[in-house]
Amino acid sequence: MDLDNDPPVPANLPDDGLVRRAKALACTAPLQSLDAHKASLEGIDARGYQMSQLALHAIDQVTIAMDFDHGADPERVIRQLTRYAGLQQPQHTEEEHRRIAEWVLNKLINVGTVDRGFRQTCGRIDQNGEYRTFPFSFKLIEEGAAGGKLHLRTTDEAINVLVGALDTDVESSQVAAEHKLRNLVERGRLDDAKVAAEQARHRTVQYGELLRRQLDATRRNVRTVDWETEVPDLLDAALSHIEGRYAMESQILAHITKRRDEADNPRYKQQAADLVVIVRECLGRHMRLQKHVQSAGAVFRREQDRQEFSGPPQRAALDLFGQLLVPTLGLKVNEALPVLAGYFRNATPPVPPDAVSLTTVVSRLLRSGPAEPPAGAPVPEPQLHFGVDTNAYTPEQHLLADQVLALGDGPRLLSSLMAEARELADPALARLVLHRAGQAFGTSIGESVRAGAGRVLLAFRTGHELHDPDHGGDDLLLTHALVDRTTAPGGPDEPTRPESEENP
């Protein structure tokens, strides 16, 4: 083969088809890499799992579940993937199936990267006839939030992977899918018709996503969306699309329903019933799409009024998880500390000083100090309660005690006096005598003389033990001492002397 004689490659080679196919192949690369990296799963023998099929199933479930206003529930998608993984490897445990499902879903979201996107290198021939490569960035499943809950949405690239095309016009592909579905139903090929119906449903979702993204961009910044030409043309095309597809799908639904009712083969009847469900879901999606198309103009006017008076646009908030935490966790400690220190240094707002002028400083210096706190808590007024005077001994008992303590002819012991008191048949009298004897033991003679007493009862310790059945201690010797008032100190003509100089 002589390469020198071959004609040169023209500079204007129409390679758009090649680029589209290269992009389509690039979008399938994340799915194909799942089977190549499934051995990296620790603790699970993943060799029997078909990861690419699990990924396609995940994209299918998310696409079917998402609507114009909300996406798919991640937990529900994981449960469906878990069941599908259990069918592939029934000998494994439920926990292993769930770990496989979570791993596949995270790989489709591309968890662990900053922007959750995939990048592949593609090439094309430019206007100068030179082949140049360019990066092709795309996503398969995106995370979002609505009503405080996390949800998932598939992108156009994921839907194109699902139906086997890329960068095709949504409207033309939808029309082709509808005609293909109608032709297959009329020919009775319900297996192929089900596949075509599912593809038509996916295209319907993709068409609604185009309008949703335009409205979301309008809510963020109305100036970034062309509401003069692009969006009005899109809304007109959407209304025409809904009108045409609704008429086509209504005819298909009537035809399938008739085939289902007339069929005798149970398998054929079940296939027709499945088609009825799918086509009815497409009709419902078209009605919801029509509702949002009709309200798009009101959304534009409302957002235009709101943003016109909301001031200049603000800076986008930092994604702490995706832009700071995840990249920092992949660094070493000595490399991560400067990054975190720089973030907190820039994220902390400056604190203005308390005194910003000389007059403020002077006024604060001349300000009187705070009042001194009280020395203590206020003392509450006591609540005094006067008790009842409870005299333990009656006057009669005091008279009997005086008789006992008269001592008769001379000094007597306390033990004999208490025995005499018990003979008077009063059990409290002996205790009263003991009490009076105790007072006599500690009596001050001077106080008795000043009080005008003519005789003083005195008690002295004997050094012997008191013999009594109820009381113990030292026995006392009791006696009386007479007071001579003529020589007593403290008279009117003589000053009072100290108690130590007083003589009875």
Short mmCIF file of C-alpha atoms in Angstrom, two decimals:
data_model
loop_
_atom_site.label_atom_id
_atom_site.label_comp_id
_atom_site.label_asym_id
_atom_site.label_seq_id
_atom_site.Cartn_x
_atom_site.Cartn_y
_atom_site.Cartn_z
CA MET A 1 0.00 0.00 0.00
CA ASP A 2 1.47 3.34 -1.07
CA LEU A 3 0.63 6.01 1.47
CA ASP A 4 2.39 8.71 -0.52
CA ASN A 5 -0.09 8.40 -3.34
CA ASP A 6 -3.17 8.65 -1.07
CA PRO A 7 -4.99 11.96 -1.18
CA PRO A 8 -4.40 14.26 1.82
CA VAL A 9 -6.97 14.57 4.54
CA PRO A 10 -9.07 17.65 3.75
CA ALA A 11 -8.97 20.45 6.29
CA ASN A 12 -12.74 20.74 6.37
CA LEU A 13 -13.29 17.06 7.10
CA PRO A 14 -16.85 16.77 8.52
CA ASP A 15 -15.91 15.03 11.77
CA ASP A 16 -18.91 16.17 13.87
CA GLY A 17 -20.27 12.64 13.79
CA LEU A 18 -16.94 11.29 14.98
CA VAL A 19 -16.88 13.81 17.84
CA ARG A 20 -20.40 12.86 18.90
CA ARG A 21 -19.51 9.19 18.91
CA ALA A 22 -16.30 9.94 20.84
CA LYS A 23 -18.35 11.82 23.43
CA ALA A 24 -20.82 8.95 23.59
CA LEU A 25 -17.96 6.54 24.19
CA ALA A 26 -16.50 8.87 26.84
CA CYS A 27 -19.81 8.91 28.72
CA THR A 28 -19.74 5.12 28.96
CA ALA A 29 -16.18 5.09 30.36
CA PRO A 30 -17.27 5.54 34.03
CA LEU A 31 -19.62 2.56 33.68
CA GLN A 32 -16.97 0.38 32.06
CA SER A 33 -14.41 1.29 34.72
CA LEU A 34 -16.67 -0.08 37.45
CA ASP A 35 -15.97 -3.67 36.47
CA ALA A 36 -12.26 -2.90 36.24
CA HIS A 37 -12.11 -1.47 39.76
CA LYS A 38 -14.55 -3.74 41.59
CA ALA A 39 -11.63 -5.73 42.98
CA SER A 40 -10.74 -2.71 45.13
CA LEU A 41 -13.75 -3.34 47.36
CA GLU A 42 -12.48 -4.62 50.70
CA GLY A 43 -14.18 -7.49 52.48
CA ILE A 44 -16.45 -8.42 49.53
CA ASP A 45 -15.89 -10.86 46.70
CA ALA A 46 -17.30 -8.67 43.91
CA ARG A 47 -16.15 -10.80 41.00
CA GLY A 48 -19.63 -12.13 40.27
CA TYR A 49 -21.33 -8.74 40.16
CA GLN A 50 -21.93 -7.03 36.80
CA MET A 51 -21.22 -3.44 37.83
CA SER A 52 -22.01 -1.83 34.47
CA GLN A 53 -25.50 -3.36 34.48
CA LEU A 54 -26.02 -2.16 38.06
CA ALA A 55 -24.98 1.33 36.94
CA LEU A 56 -27.42 1.29 34.02
CA HIS A 57 -30.15 0.11 36.36
CA ALA A 58 -29.35 2.97 38.77
CA ILE A 59 -29.53 5.56 35.97
CA ASP A 60 -32.83 4.06 34.83
CA GLN A 61 -34.36 4.18 38.32
CA VAL A 62 -33.27 7.76 38.95
CA THR A 63 -34.58 8.91 35.56
CA ILE A 64 -37.97 7.29 36.07
CA ALA A 65 -38.35 8.56 39.64
CA MET A 66 -37.41 12.20 39.07
CA ASP A 67 -39.97 14.80 38.09
CA PHE A 68 -39.97 18.50 37.24
CA ASP A 69 -40.07 19.62 40.87
CA HIS A 70 -38.20 16.84 42.63
CA GLY A 71 -35.66 14.12 42.03
CA ALA A 72 -35.19 10.53 43.11
CA ASP A 73 -34.84 9.51 46.75
CA PRO A 74 -31.27 8.16 47.27
CA GLU A 75 -32.40 5.60 49.83
CA ARG A 76 -35.04 4.23 47.50
CA VAL A 77 -32.54 3.96 44.65
CA ILE A 78 -30.13 2.08 46.93
CA ARG A 79 -32.88 -0.35 47.95
CA GLN A 80 -33.72 -1.05 44.30
CA LEU A 81 -30.04 -1.55 43.46
CA THR A 82 -29.68 -3.84 46.47
CA ARG A 83 -32.46 -6.08 45.20
CA TYR A 84 -30.94 -6.15 41.73
CA ALA A 85 -27.51 -7.01 43.16
CA GLY A 86 -29.13 -9.80 45.18
CA LEU A 87 -30.44 -11.35 41.96
CA GLN A 88 -26.92 -11.40 40.53
CA GLN A 89 -25.29 -13.01 43.58
CA PRO A 90 -27.97 -14.63 45.77
CA GLN A 91 -25.37 -16.50 47.85
CA HIS A 92 -24.06 -13.24 49.34
CA THR A 93 -25.58 -11.47 52.32
CA GLU A 94 -27.96 -8.52 52.24
CA GLU A 95 -25.30 -6.29 53.79
CA GLU A 96 -22.88 -7.09 50.96
CA HIS A 97 -25.54 -6.34 48.35
CA ARG A 98 -26.18 -2.95 49.96
CA ARG A 99 -22.46 -2.12 50.07
CA ILE A 100 -22.24 -2.92 46.35
CA ALA A 101 -25.27 -0.72 45.62
CA GLU A 102 -23.86 2.21 47.62
CA TRP A 103 -20.47 1.85 45.91
CA VAL A 104 -22.00 1.89 42.42
CA LEU A 105 -24.18 4.92 43.19
CA ASN A 106 -21.25 6.84 44.68
CA LYS A 107 -19.16 6.08 41.60
CA LEU A 108 -21.90 7.41 39.32
CA ILE A 109 -22.11 10.58 41.44
CA ASN A 110 -18.28 10.63 41.48
CA VAL A 111 -18.09 11.16 45.24
CA GLY A 112 -14.61 12.22 46.32
CA THR A 113 -14.00 14.86 43.66
CA VAL A 114 -14.44 18.58 44.11
CA ASP A 115 -17.10 19.21 41.46
CA ARG A 116 -18.42 15.61 41.21
CA GLY A 117 -17.69 15.59 37.47
CA PHE A 118 -15.98 13.24 34.99
CA ARG A 119 -13.38 14.38 32.47
CA GLN A 120 -12.36 12.61 29.29
CA THR A 121 -10.09 13.72 26.49
CA CYS A 122 -11.54 13.93 22.98
CA GLY A 123 -10.09 15.24 19.72
CA ARG A 124 -11.19 16.87 16.52
CA ILE A 125 -9.72 18.45 13.40
CA ASP A 126 -9.77 22.25 13.55
CA GLN A 127 -10.16 24.70 10.69
CA ASN A 128 -6.43 24.55 9.95
CA GLY A 129 -6.51 20.82 9.40
CA GLU A 130 -4.68 20.07 12.65
CA TYR A 131 -5.86 17.47 15.10
CA ARG A 132 -6.30 18.92 18.59
CA THR A 133 -7.52 17.40 21.79
CA PHE A 134 -9.90 19.05 24.23
CA PRO A 135 -11.28 18.05 27.63
CA PHE A 136 -14.86 16.84 27.71
CA SER A 137 -16.50 17.32 31.13
CA PHE A 138 -19.79 15.71 32.05
CA LYS A 139 -21.79 14.31 34.92
CA LEU A 140 -24.06 11.28 35.11
CA ILE A 141 -26.00 11.72 38.37
CA GLU A 142 -26.23 15.02 40.25
CA GLU A 143 -27.19 15.67 43.84
CA GLY A 144 -29.67 18.35 44.77
CA ALA A 145 -31.89 19.47 47.62
CA ALA A 146 -35.57 20.33 47.76
CA GLY A 147 -37.70 20.78 50.84
CA GLY A 148 -34.74 20.04 53.11
CA LYS A 149 -34.20 16.57 51.58
CA LEU A 150 -31.46 15.27 49.32
CA HIS A 151 -32.49 14.00 45.88
CA LEU A 152 -30.79 12.71 42.73
CA ARG A 153 -31.15 13.73 39.09
CA THR A 154 -29.71 12.26 35.94
CA THR A 155 -28.06 14.52 33.39
CA ASP A 156 -28.52 14.63 29.63
CA GLU A 157 -25.35 12.58 29.22
CA ALA A 158 -26.72 9.87 31.50
CA ILE A 159 -30.01 9.71 29.61
CA ASN A 160 -28.11 9.57 26.32
CA VAL A 161 -26.07 6.69 27.69
CA LEU A 162 -29.30 4.99 28.70
CA VAL A 163 -30.92 5.23 25.27
CA GLY A 164 -27.70 4.86 23.28
CA ALA A 165 -27.26 8.33 21.72
CA LEU A 166 -25.62 11.66 22.47
CA ASP A 167 -25.97 15.29 21.37
CA THR A 168 -29.14 14.60 19.41
CA ASP A 169 -32.01 17.00 19.14
CA VAL A 170 -34.55 16.18 21.81
CA GLU A 171 -37.59 17.01 19.72
CA SER A 172 -36.51 15.00 16.66
CA SER A 173 -35.47 12.02 18.75
CA GLN A 174 -38.78 12.12 20.62
CA VAL A 175 -40.76 12.16 17.35
CA ALA A 176 -38.71 9.28 16.01
CA ALA A 177 -39.24 7.30 19.22
CA GLU A 178 -43.00 7.88 19.11
CA HIS A 179 -43.31 6.75 15.48
CA LYS A 180 -41.12 3.74 16.18
CA LEU A 181 -43.30 2.82 19.15
CA ARG A 182 -46.50 3.15 17.14
CA ASN A 183 -45.10 1.03 14.30
CA LEU A 184 -43.96 -1.72 16.68
CA VAL A 185 -47.35 -1.80 18.43
CA GLU A 186 -49.24 -2.07 15.15
CA ARG A 187 -46.98 -4.93 14.07
CA GLY A 188 -47.51 -6.75 17.38
CA ARG A 189 -43.85 -6.69 18.42
CA LEU A 190 -44.55 -5.79 22.03
CA ASP A 191 -41.09 -6.75 23.36
CA ASP A 192 -39.42 -4.21 21.09
CA ALA A 193 -42.30 -1.80 21.67
CA LYS A 194 -41.63 -1.84 25.43
CA VAL A 195 -37.99 -0.89 24.86
CA ALA A 196 -39.06 1.92 22.53
CA ALA A 197 -41.65 3.12 25.05
CA GLU A 198 -39.04 3.27 27.81
CA GLN A 199 -36.73 5.26 25.54
CA ALA A 200 -39.58 7.64 24.71
CA ARG A 201 -40.22 8.12 28.42
CA HIS A 202 -36.56 8.93 29.02
CA ARG A 203 -36.64 11.49 26.20
CA THR A 204 -39.69 13.08 27.76
CA VAL A 205 -37.80 13.47 31.03
CA GLN A 206 -34.84 14.95 29.18
CA TYR A 207 -37.07 17.49 27.43
CA GLY A 208 -38.50 18.59 30.78
CA GLU A 209 -34.99 18.96 32.17
CA LEU A 210 -34.18 21.53 29.48
CA LEU A 211 -37.00 23.76 30.66
CA ARG A 212 -36.23 23.18 34.34
CA ARG A 213 -32.61 24.28 33.92
CA GLN A 214 -33.69 27.44 32.13
CA LEU A 215 -36.10 28.30 34.96
CA ASP A 216 -33.49 27.53 37.64
CA ALA A 217 -30.99 29.80 35.86
CA THR A 218 -33.68 32.50 35.74
CA ARG A 219 -34.22 32.24 39.50
CA ARG A 220 -30.49 32.66 40.08
CA ASN A 221 -29.90 35.50 37.62
CA VAL A 222 -32.43 36.53 35.03
CA ARG A 223 -29.74 38.26 32.97
CA THR A 224 -28.04 34.96 32.10
CA VAL A 225 -31.10 33.61 30.23
CA ASP A 226 -32.22 34.86 26.83
CA TRP A 227 -35.91 35.58 27.45
CA GLU A 228 -36.15 37.60 24.28
CA THR A 229 -35.56 34.84 21.73
CA GLU A 230 -34.24 31.56 23.11
CA VAL A 231 -36.68 30.83 25.92
CA PRO A 232 -39.84 31.97 24.04
CA ASP A 233 -38.83 29.70 21.16
CA LEU A 234 -38.28 26.88 23.65
CA LEU A 235 -41.71 27.42 25.22
CA ASP A 236 -43.42 27.48 21.81
CA ALA A 237 -41.60 24.33 20.79
CA ALA A 238 -42.53 22.70 24.09
CA LEU A 239 -46.22 23.44 23.64
CA SER A 240 -46.13 22.09 20.09
CA HIS A 241 -44.25 19.04 21.36
CA ILE A 242 -46.82 18.39 24.09
CA GLU A 243 -49.72 18.78 21.66
CA GLY A 244 -48.24 16.41 19.11
CA ARG A 245 -47.02 13.83 21.61
CA TYR A 246 -50.31 13.83 23.50
CA ALA A 247 -52.27 13.07 20.32
CA MET A 248 -49.78 10.38 19.28
CA GLU A 249 -49.61 8.72 22.69
CA SER A 250 -53.40 8.79 23.09
CA GLN A 251 -53.74 6.85 19.84
CA ILE A 252 -51.03 4.41 20.89
CA LEU A 253 -52.68 3.95 24.29
CA ALA A 254 -56.07 3.20 22.69
CA HIS A 255 -54.44 0.73 20.28
CA ILE A 256 -52.49 -1.06 23.02
CA THR A 257 -55.54 -1.23 25.28
CA LYS A 258 -57.55 -2.81 22.48
CA ARG A 259 -54.79 -5.35 21.80
CA ARG A 260 -54.57 -6.16 25.51
CA ASP A 261 -58.31 -6.76 25.84
CA GLU A 262 -58.48 -8.91 22.70
CA ALA A 263 -55.37 -10.99 23.42
CA ASP A 264 -55.72 -14.63 24.48
CA ASN A 265 -52.03 -15.27 25.14
CA PRO A 266 -51.28 -14.46 28.82
CA ARG A 267 -47.71 -13.34 28.04
CA TYR A 268 -48.90 -11.05 25.25
CA LYS A 269 -51.59 -9.63 27.54
CA GLN A 270 -48.98 -8.91 30.27
CA GLN A 271 -46.69 -7.19 27.77
CA ALA A 272 -49.56 -5.01 26.58
CA ALA A 273 -50.45 -4.15 30.19
CA ASP A 274 -46.86 -3.04 30.86
CA LEU A 275 -46.97 -0.84 27.77
CA VAL A 276 -50.21 0.73 28.97
CA VAL A 277 -48.56 1.70 32.26
CA ILE A 278 -45.54 3.26 30.51
CA VAL A 279 -47.60 5.24 27.97
CA ARG A 280 -49.95 6.51 30.68
CA GLU A 281 -46.92 7.70 32.66
CA CYS A 282 -45.70 9.54 29.55
CA LEU A 283 -49.08 11.25 29.24
CA GLY A 284 -48.92 12.30 32.88
CA ARG A 285 -45.44 13.73 32.40
CA HIS A 286 -46.63 15.72 29.39
CA MET A 287 -49.45 17.22 31.45
CA ARG A 288 -47.06 18.25 34.22
CA LEU A 289 -44.68 19.68 31.64
CA GLN A 290 -47.52 21.69 30.13
CA LYS A 291 -48.32 23.15 33.56
CA HIS A 292 -44.75 24.39 33.99
CA VAL A 293 -44.59 25.71 30.43
CA GLN A 294 -47.71 27.78 31.01
CA SER A 295 -46.34 29.18 34.31
CA ALA A 296 -42.85 29.94 32.91
CA GLY A 297 -43.83 33.48 31.88
CA ALA A 298 -45.09 34.25 35.38
CA VAL A 299 -41.82 32.89 36.85
CA PHE A 300 -39.82 35.21 34.58
CA ARG A 301 -41.85 38.29 35.51
CA ARG A 302 -41.73 37.51 39.22
CA GLU A 303 -37.98 36.90 39.21
CA GLN A 304 -37.37 40.00 37.12
CA ASP A 305 -39.21 42.15 39.67
CA ARG A 306 -37.49 40.49 42.61
CA GLN A 307 -33.95 40.71 41.21
CA GLU A 308 -34.43 44.25 39.97
CA PHE A 309 -34.75 45.48 43.57
CA SER A 310 -32.49 42.95 45.32
CA GLY A 311 -29.25 44.88 44.76
CA PRO A 312 -26.03 43.63 43.16
CA PRO A 313 -25.48 39.89 42.99
CA GLN A 314 -23.65 38.33 45.91
CA ARG A 315 -20.67 36.03 45.79
CA ALA A 316 -21.41 32.34 45.67
CA ALA A 317 -21.04 30.56 48.99
CA LEU A 318 -18.11 28.25 49.54
CA ASP A 319 -18.82 24.53 49.41
CA LEU A 320 -17.06 23.58 52.64
CA PHE A 321 -17.52 19.86 52.08
CA GLY A 322 -16.54 19.58 48.42
CA GLN A 323 -14.05 22.44 48.13
CA LEU A 324 -12.35 22.40 51.52
CA LEU A 325 -12.97 19.30 53.63
CA VAL A 326 -12.60 16.55 51.01
CA PRO A 327 -9.43 17.95 49.35
CA THR A 328 -7.86 18.69 52.75
CA LEU A 329 -8.43 15.14 53.99
CA GLY A 330 -6.25 13.91 51.15
CA LEU A 331 -3.29 16.05 52.26
CA LYS A 332 -0.64 15.42 54.87
CA VAL A 333 -0.89 17.20 58.19
CA ASN A 334 1.93 19.65 57.47
CA GLU A 335 0.33 20.46 54.11
CA ALA A 336 -3.24 20.73 55.43
CA LEU A 337 -2.50 23.11 58.32
CA PRO A 338 -1.53 26.12 56.12
CA VAL A 339 -4.66 25.56 54.00
CA LEU A 340 -6.96 25.52 57.02
CA ALA A 341 -5.15 28.44 58.65
CA GLY A 342 -5.53 30.50 55.47
CA TYR A 343 -9.24 29.67 55.25
CA PHE A 344 -10.00 30.66 58.85
CA ARG A 345 -7.83 33.77 58.52
CA ASN A 346 -9.84 34.94 55.50
CA ALA A 347 -13.21 33.68 56.74
CA THR A 348 -13.00 35.49 60.08
CA PRO A 349 -14.30 39.05 59.72
CA PRO A 350 -12.27 41.92 61.22
CA VAL A 351 -13.30 43.08 64.66
CA PRO A 352 -13.56 46.90 64.92
CA PRO A 353 -11.93 48.46 68.02
CA ASP A 354 -14.11 49.69 70.86
CA ALA A 355 -12.69 53.23 70.73
CA VAL A 356 -12.28 54.64 67.23
CA SER A 357 -11.61 58.32 68.14
CA LEU A 358 -9.88 60.41 70.80
CA THR A 359 -13.17 61.75 72.16
CA THR A 360 -14.37 58.19 72.75
CA VAL A 361 -11.17 57.34 74.63
CA VAL A 362 -11.41 60.47 76.83
CA SER A 363 -15.08 59.94 77.62
CA ARG A 364 -14.40 56.36 78.66
CA LEU A 365 -11.44 57.36 80.82
CA LEU A 366 -13.54 60.02 82.61
CA ARG A 367 -16.45 57.72 83.13
CA SER A 368 -17.12 56.93 86.79
CA GLY A 369 -16.43 53.45 87.91
CA PRO A 370 -19.14 50.93 88.52
CA ALA A 371 -20.95 50.99 91.81
CA GLU A 372 -19.51 48.76 94.48
CA PRO A 373 -21.46 45.62 95.01
CA PRO A 374 -23.18 45.22 98.38
CA ALA A 375 -21.16 43.62 101.17
CA GLY A 376 -23.49 40.72 101.31
CA ALA A 377 -27.02 39.55 100.93
CA PRO A 378 -29.66 41.48 102.91
CA VAL A 379 -30.37 40.02 106.33
CA PRO A 380 -34.01 39.06 106.65
CA GLU A 381 -35.98 40.14 109.66
CA PRO A 382 -36.29 37.22 112.08
CA GLN A 383 -39.71 35.90 112.79
CA LEU A 384 -39.90 35.61 116.58
CA HIS A 385 -42.32 33.18 118.16
CA PHE A 386 -42.87 33.42 121.91
CA GLY A 387 -43.18 30.01 123.38
CA VAL A 388 -45.39 28.94 126.22
CA ASP A 389 -43.77 29.08 129.66
CA THR A 390 -43.70 25.48 130.71
CA ASN A 391 -42.63 25.24 134.34
CA ALA A 392 -41.40 21.76 135.09
CA TYR A 393 -42.08 22.05 138.83
CA THR A 394 -45.13 23.26 140.70
CA PRO A 395 -45.08 25.66 143.68
CA GLU A 396 -46.00 22.76 145.98
CA GLN A 397 -42.94 20.85 144.82
CA HIS A 398 -40.71 23.88 145.52
CA LEU A 399 -42.14 24.08 149.11
CA LEU A 400 -41.40 20.41 149.69
CA ALA A 401 -37.87 20.89 148.33
CA ASP A 402 -37.36 23.80 150.77
CA GLN A 403 -38.41 21.51 153.62
CA VAL A 404 -35.95 18.84 152.53
CA LEU A 405 -33.13 21.34 152.07
CA ALA A 406 -33.75 22.91 155.52
CA LEU A 407 -31.08 20.33 156.64
CA GLY A 408 -32.37 20.08 160.19
CA ASP A 409 -29.55 20.08 162.83
CA GLY A 410 -26.50 20.31 160.54
CA PRO A 411 -24.85 19.51 157.17
CA ARG A 412 -26.15 16.55 155.22
CA LEU A 413 -25.15 14.50 152.18
CA LEU A 414 -26.99 14.90 148.89
CA SER A 415 -27.61 11.16 148.64
CA SER A 416 -29.53 11.14 151.96
CA LEU A 417 -31.54 14.21 150.94
CA MET A 418 -32.57 12.57 147.64
CA ALA A 419 -33.58 9.41 149.48
CA GLU A 420 -35.69 11.52 151.84
CA ALA A 421 -37.33 13.25 148.87
CA ARG A 422 -38.31 9.90 147.34
CA GLU A 423 -40.01 8.93 150.62
CA LEU A 424 -42.45 11.82 150.08
CA ALA A 425 -44.03 9.85 147.17
CA ASP A 426 -43.15 12.42 144.46
CA PRO A 427 -40.72 11.04 141.85
CA ALA A 428 -39.94 14.53 140.46
CA LEU A 429 -38.99 15.90 143.90
CA ALA A 430 -35.66 14.03 144.05
CA ARG A 431 -34.64 15.58 140.70
CA LEU A 432 -35.61 19.06 141.96
CA VAL A 433 -33.44 18.55 145.07
CA LEU A 434 -30.56 17.48 142.83
CA HIS A 435 -31.07 20.59 140.71
CA ARG A 436 -31.06 22.91 143.76
CA ALA A 437 -27.92 21.23 145.09
CA GLY A 438 -26.17 21.80 141.79
CA GLN A 439 -27.04 25.48 141.96
CA ALA A 440 -25.69 25.64 145.50
CA PHE A 441 -22.38 24.09 144.38
CA GLY A 442 -21.75 26.97 141.96
CA THR A 443 -23.35 29.81 143.95
CA SER A 444 -21.50 33.12 144.29
CA ILE A 445 -21.77 34.31 147.91
CA GLY A 446 -21.44 37.98 146.95
CA GLU A 447 -24.43 37.84 144.63
CA SER A 448 -26.56 36.23 147.39
CA VAL A 449 -25.53 38.91 149.90
CA ARG A 450 -26.32 41.76 147.47
CA ALA A 451 -29.66 40.10 146.72
CA GLY A 452 -30.54 40.49 150.48
CA ALA A 453 -30.46 36.81 151.40
CA GLY A 454 -30.13 36.08 155.17
CA ARG A 455 -28.97 32.50 154.60
CA VAL A 456 -27.03 30.89 151.79
CA LEU A 457 -27.12 27.18 150.79
CA LEU A 458 -23.63 25.87 150.08
CA ALA A 459 -22.52 22.55 148.57
CA PHE A 460 -19.06 20.98 148.71
CA ARG A 461 -17.61 17.92 146.95
CA THR A 462 -16.96 15.01 149.29
CA GLY A 463 -14.86 12.91 146.91
CA HIS A 464 -17.22 9.95 147.20
CA GLU A 465 -19.62 8.62 144.57
CA LEU A 466 -23.28 9.54 144.72
CA HIS A 467 -25.38 6.52 145.65
CA ASP A 468 -28.69 6.95 143.84
CA PRO A 469 -30.69 4.55 141.60
CA ASP A 470 -31.36 7.17 138.88
CA HIS A 471 -28.40 9.59 138.97
CA GLY A 472 -24.65 9.35 139.18
CA GLY A 473 -21.64 11.55 139.87
CA ASP A 474 -19.92 12.91 142.99
CA ASP A 475 -21.76 13.14 146.26
CA LEU A 476 -22.10 16.64 147.77
CA LEU A 477 -22.19 17.92 151.35
CA LEU A 478 -24.79 20.62 151.78
CA THR A 479 -24.90 23.22 154.61
CA HIS A 480 -26.30 26.68 155.37
CA ALA A 481 -24.32 29.82 156.07
CA LEU A 482 -25.87 32.79 157.92
CA VAL A 483 -25.25 36.36 156.66
CA ASP A 484 -24.52 39.11 159.25
CA ARG A 485 -26.15 42.19 157.73
CA THR A 486 -24.47 44.64 160.21
CA THR A 487 -20.98 43.89 158.94
CA ALA A 488 -22.03 42.94 155.40
CA PRO A 489 -20.25 44.86 152.64
CA GLY A 490 -22.10 47.07 150.23
CA GLY A 491 -23.83 49.20 152.90
CA PRO A 492 -24.77 52.79 152.31
CA ASP A 493 -21.67 54.25 154.14
CA GLU A 494 -19.13 51.75 152.82
CA PRO A 495 -18.20 51.02 149.20
CA THR A 496 -18.66 47.59 147.88
CA ARG A 497 -15.55 45.42 147.96
CA PRO A 498 -14.60 42.71 145.47
CA GLU A 499 -16.29 39.36 145.91
CA SER A 500 -12.99 37.76 146.91
CA GLU A 501 -12.87 39.99 150.07
CA GLU A 502 -16.46 39.29 151.17
CA ASN A 503 -16.95 37.23 154.35
CA PRO A 504 -20.19 35.53 155.34
#
